[in-house]
CSV table of C-alpha atoms in Angstrom, one decimal:
chain,number,residue,atom,x,y,z
A,1,MET,CA,19.2,11.2,-0.7
A,2,ALA,CA,15.9,10.6,0.9
A,3,SER,CA,13.0,10.1,-1.9
A,4,ARG,CA,10.7,13.1,-2.3
A,5,LEU,CA,7.8,10.6,-3.8
A,6,VAL,CA,4.9,10.7,-1.6
A,7,LEU,CA,2.4,7.7,-1.8
A,8,VAL,CA,-1.2,8.6,-1.6
A,9,LEU,CA,-4.0,5.7,-1.4
A,10,GLY,CA,-7.0,4.6,0.6
A,11,ASP,CA,-10.1,2.9,0.6
A,12,LEU,CA,-8.4,-0.7,0.6
A,13,PHE,CA,-11.0,-2.7,2.3
A,14,ILE,CA,-9.0,-5.9,2.4
A,15,PRO,CA,-10.3,-8.4,3.0
A,16,ASP,CA,-13.8,-7.5,3.2
A,17,ARG,CA,-14.4,-6.0,-0.5
A,18,ALA,CA,-11.1,-6.8,-2.2
A,19,PRO,CA,-8.7,-10.1,-1.9
A,20,ASP,CA,-5.5,-7.7,-1.9
A,21,ILE,CA,-4.0,-4.7,-3.6
A,22,PRO,CA,-3.1,-5.9,-7.1
A,23,ALA,CA,0.0,-7.6,-8.0
A,24,LYS,CA,0.9,-5.0,-10.8
A,25,PHE,CA,0.6,-2.2,-8.2
A,26,LYS,CA,2.6,-4.2,-6.0
A,27,LYS,CA,5.4,-4.7,-8.2
A,28,LEU,CA,5.5,-0.8,-8.7
A,29,LEU,CA,5.8,0.1,-4.8
A,30,ALA,CA,9.3,-1.1,-4.1
A,31,PRO,CA,10.8,-0.1,-0.8
A,32,GLY,CA,13.4,2.5,-0.9
A,33,LYS,CA,11.3,4.7,-3.9
A,34,ILE,CA,8.9,6.4,-1.5
A,35,GLY,CA,9.5,8.6,1.5
A,36,GLN,CA,6.1,9.1,2.9
A,37,ILE,CA,3.0,7.2,2.5
A,38,LEU,CA,-0.4,9.1,3.3
A,39,CYS,CA,-3.2,6.7,4.0
A,40,LEU,CA,-6.7,8.3,3.6
A,41,GLY,CA,-8.4,5.3,5.7
A,42,ASN,CA,-10.1,2.0,5.9
A,43,LEU,CA,-6.9,0.3,5.8
A,44,THR,CA,-8.8,-2.6,7.4
A,45,ASP,CA,-6.2,-5.4,8.1
A,46,SER,CA,-3.1,-5.8,9.7
A,47,THR,CA,-1.1,-7.3,6.7
A,48,THR,CA,-1.6,-4.4,4.5
A,49,TYR,CA,-0.4,-2.0,7.1
A,50,ASP,CA,2.9,-4.1,7.6
A,51,PHE,CA,3.2,-4.1,3.7
A,52,LEU,CA,2.7,-0.4,3.6
A,53,ARG,CA,5.4,0.3,6.4
A,54,GLY,CA,7.8,-1.9,4.8
A,55,ILE,CA,7.5,0.3,1.5
A,56,ALA,CA,8.1,3.4,3.8
A,57,PRO,CA,8.5,3.8,7.7
A,58,ASP,CA,7.0,7.3,7.3
A,59,LEU,CA,3.0,6.0,7.0
A,60,GLN,CA,0.8,8.3,8.2
A,61,ILE,CA,-2.9,7.5,8.4
A,62,VAL,CA,-6.4,9.3,9.2
A,63,LYS,CA,-9.6,7.6,10.2
A,64,GLY,CA,-12.0,6.1,7.6
A,65,ASP,CA,-15.6,5.3,8.5
A,66,PHE,CA,-14.7,1.7,8.3
A,67,ASP,CA,-11.7,1.7,10.7
A,68,VAL,CA,-13.3,0.5,13.7
A,69,GLU,CA,-10.6,-1.1,15.3
A,70,ALA,CA,-8.4,2.0,15.3
A,71,PRO,CA,-10.6,4.3,17.1
A,72,ASN,CA,-7.6,6.7,18.0
A,73,LEU,CA,-6.8,7.6,14.7
A,74,PRO,CA,-7.3,11.2,13.7
A,75,PRO,CA,-10.0,12.7,11.2
A,76,SER,CA,-7.4,14.7,9.4
A,77,LYS,CA,-4.0,15.3,9.4
A,78,VAL,CA,-1.4,18.1,7.4
A,79,VAL,CA,2.0,17.8,6.1
A,80,ASN,CA,4.3,20.1,4.9
A,81,HIS,CA,6.2,19.3,1.4
A,82,GLY,CA,8.4,22.0,-0.4
A,83,SER,CA,6.1,25.2,0.5
A,84,LEU,CA,3.0,23.4,0.2
A,85,ARG,CA,0.8,22.3,3.1
A,86,ILE,CA,-0.8,19.3,2.2
A,87,GLY,CA,-4.2,18.2,4.2
A,88,PHE,CA,-5.7,14.8,4.2
A,89,THR,CA,-8.7,13.4,5.3
A,90,HIS,CA,-11.0,10.3,4.5
A,91,GLY,CA,-14.1,12.5,3.4
A,92,HIS,CA,-16.9,10.8,5.0
A,93,THR,CA,-17.3,14.0,7.3
A,94,ILE,CA,-17.5,16.0,4.0
A,95,ILE,CA,-21.4,16.6,3.1
A,96,PRO,CA,-22.4,16.1,0.6
A,97,PRO,CA,-19.8,13.8,-0.1
A,98,GLY,CA,-17.2,14.8,-2.8
A,99,ASP,CA,-19.0,18.4,-3.0
A,100,GLY,CA,-16.5,21.0,-4.4
A,101,ASP,CA,-18.0,23.7,-2.1
A,102,ALA,CA,-17.8,21.5,1.0
A,103,LEU,CA,-13.8,20.4,0.1
A,104,LEU,CA,-13.2,24.3,-0.3
A,105,ILE,CA,-14.2,24.8,3.1
A,106,THR,CA,-12.4,22.0,4.5
A,107,ALA,CA,-9.3,22.8,2.7
A,108,ARG,CA,-9.7,26.6,4.0
A,109,HIS,CA,-10.2,25.5,7.3
A,110,MET,CA,-7.3,23.1,7.3
A,111,ASP,CA,-5.3,26.2,5.7
A,112,VAL,CA,-3.8,23.9,3.3
A,113,ASP,CA,-3.0,24.3,-0.3
A,114,VAL,CA,-3.6,20.8,-1.4
A,115,LEU,CA,-6.5,18.5,0.0
A,116,LEU,CA,-6.4,14.9,-0.4
A,117,TRP,CA,-9.8,13.2,0.4
A,118,GLY,CA,-11.5,9.5,-0.2
A,119,GLY,CA,-14.5,7.9,0.2
A,120,THR,CA,-16.1,7.9,-3.2
A,121,HIS,CA,-13.8,5.1,-4.6
A,122,ARG,CA,-13.2,7.1,-7.9
A,123,PHE,CA,-10.1,9.3,-8.9
A,124,GLU,CA,-10.6,13.0,-9.3
A,125,ALA,CA,-8.0,16.1,-9.7
A,126,TYR,CA,-9.0,19.5,-10.0
A,127,GLU,CA,-8.4,23.1,-9.0
A,128,LEU,CA,-10.7,25.4,-7.3
A,129,GLU,CA,-9.8,28.9,-6.3
A,130,GLY,CA,-6.2,28.4,-6.3
A,131,LYS,CA,-6.2,25.0,-4.6
A,132,PHE,CA,-5.4,21.6,-5.4
A,133,PHE,CA,-7.9,18.8,-4.6
A,134,VAL,CA,-6.9,15.2,-5.3
A,135,ASN,CA,-9.0,11.7,-4.6
A,136,PRO,CA,-6.9,9.0,-5.3
A,137,GLY,CA,-9.8,6.3,-5.5
A,138,SER,CA,-9.4,2.8,-4.2
A,139,ALA,CA,-6.3,1.2,-4.2
A,140,THR,CA,-7.7,-2.2,-4.3
A,141,GLY,CA,-10.9,-1.4,-6.8
A,142,ALA,CA,-13.1,-2.0,-3.7
A,143,ILE,CA,-16.8,-1.2,-4.3
A,144,GLY,CA,-18.2,2.0,-2.6
A,145,THR,CA,-21.3,2.6,-0.9
A,146,SER,CA,-22.3,5.4,-3.4
A,147,TRP,CA,-24.4,4.8,-6.7
A,148,TRP,CA,-22.6,3.3,-9.8
A,149,GLY,CA,-24.1,3.1,-13.3
A,150,ASP,CA,-24.8,0.1,-15.1
A,151,GLY,CA,-21.6,-1.9,-16.4
A,152,GLU,CA,-19.6,0.4,-14.3
A,153,ASP,CA,-16.9,-0.9,-12.1
A,154,PRO,CA,-14.4,0.7,-9.8
A,155,VAL,CA,-11.1,1.2,-11.2
A,156,PRO,CA,-8.1,0.4,-9.0
A,157,SER,CA,-6.0,3.6,-8.6
A,158,PHE,CA,-3.5,5.2,-6.5
A,159,CYS,CA,-1.2,8.3,-6.7
A,160,LEU,CA,2.1,9.3,-6.4
A,161,MET,CA,3.4,13.1,-5.5
A,162,ASP,CA,6.8,14.8,-6.1
A,163,VAL,CA,6.7,18.3,-4.5
A,164,GLN,CA,9.7,20.6,-5.5
A,165,GLY,CA,9.3,24.0,-3.9
A,166,ASP,CA,5.7,25.3,-5.1
A,167,VAL,CA,5.3,22.6,-7.7
A,168,LEU,CA,3.7,19.3,-7.0
A,169,MET,CA,3.9,17.0,-9.9
A,170,LEU,CA,0.7,14.1,-9.5
A,171,TYR,CA,1.4,10.6,-11.1
A,172,ILE,CA,-2.0,8.9,-11.3
A,173,TYR,CA,-1.8,5.0,-11.6
A,174,THR,CA,-4.8,3.1,-12.6
A,175,LEU,CA,-5.3,-0.6,-13.4
A,176,LYS,CA,-7.6,-1.4,-16.6
A,177,ILE,CA,-8.4,-4.4,-18.5
A,178,ASP,CA,-8.1,-4.4,-22.1
A,179,ALA,CA,-10.6,-6.3,-24.7
A,180,ASN,CA,-8.6,-9.3,-24.3
A,181,GLY,CA,-8.8,-9.5,-20.6
A,182,VAL,CA,-5.4,-8.3,-19.7
A,183,GLU,CA,-4.4,-5.8,-17.2
A,184,ASN,CA,-2.7,-3.2,-17.6
A,185,VAL,CA,-1.2,0.1,-15.8
A,186,ASN,CA,-2.0,3.3,-16.9
A,187,VAL,CA,0.0,6.4,-16.1
A,188,GLU,CA,-1.1,10.1,-16.2
A,189,LYS,CA,0.6,13.0,-15.0
A,190,ILE,CA,-0.6,16.5,-13.7
A,191,SER,CA,1.4,19.4,-12.7
A,192,TYR,CA,0.3,21.5,-10.2
A,193,ARG,CA,2.0,25.1,-9.3
A,194,LYS,CA,1.1,27.1,-5.9
A,195,ASP,CA,-1.0,30.3,-7.4
A,196,THR,CA,-0.9,29.3,-11.1
A,197,GLY,CA,-3.1,26.4,-11.2
A,198,LEU,CA,-2.9,22.9,-13.3
A,199,THR,CA,-0.9,21.5,-16.5
A,200,PRO,CA,-2.4,18.0,-17.4
A,201,SER,CA,-0.5,15.6,-19.4
A,202,VAL,CA,-0.5,12.0,-20.4
A,203,SER,CA,2.5,9.6,-20.4
């Protein structure tokens, strides 16, 4: 049976702002485990495109603000999984960037239950008026153009979605460095059911 897992990632900026997807992430992204990839833009090199196509041939991409060599990419798309309509866009056309009201308007305009957006390079997930909003952050930890606090660095992150009927299980993968300088992959889990909202948990 084909995998139900959907990989959500974006804002890679290879090689301009990051050398590659972290090796510990790549080990997790083995071919045959993922059924579809939703890339939220700024996939700026062909080598990474080929790597993602090797993970899952069903690679759906929308245009980021730095995808200058791919002018024909659409600004947004909608896919269906289970009973959920899932929309995705890079987010640079949403003003103000990451604003909850603006995202809600976008979700209503696209007529989706779930809206995935990028551009801020920070992971976010929340429910608003019955809709689920997810920003997977940057898969490479590439620095963004928005303001960052002193001593604050981007944290590489991506998400996997498993949809069954009206339930979406979101797995959030982040790469963090401990006090000894060792990289560790942390995984958190959030469950969203259409019309009932979120159930967070940490694994």
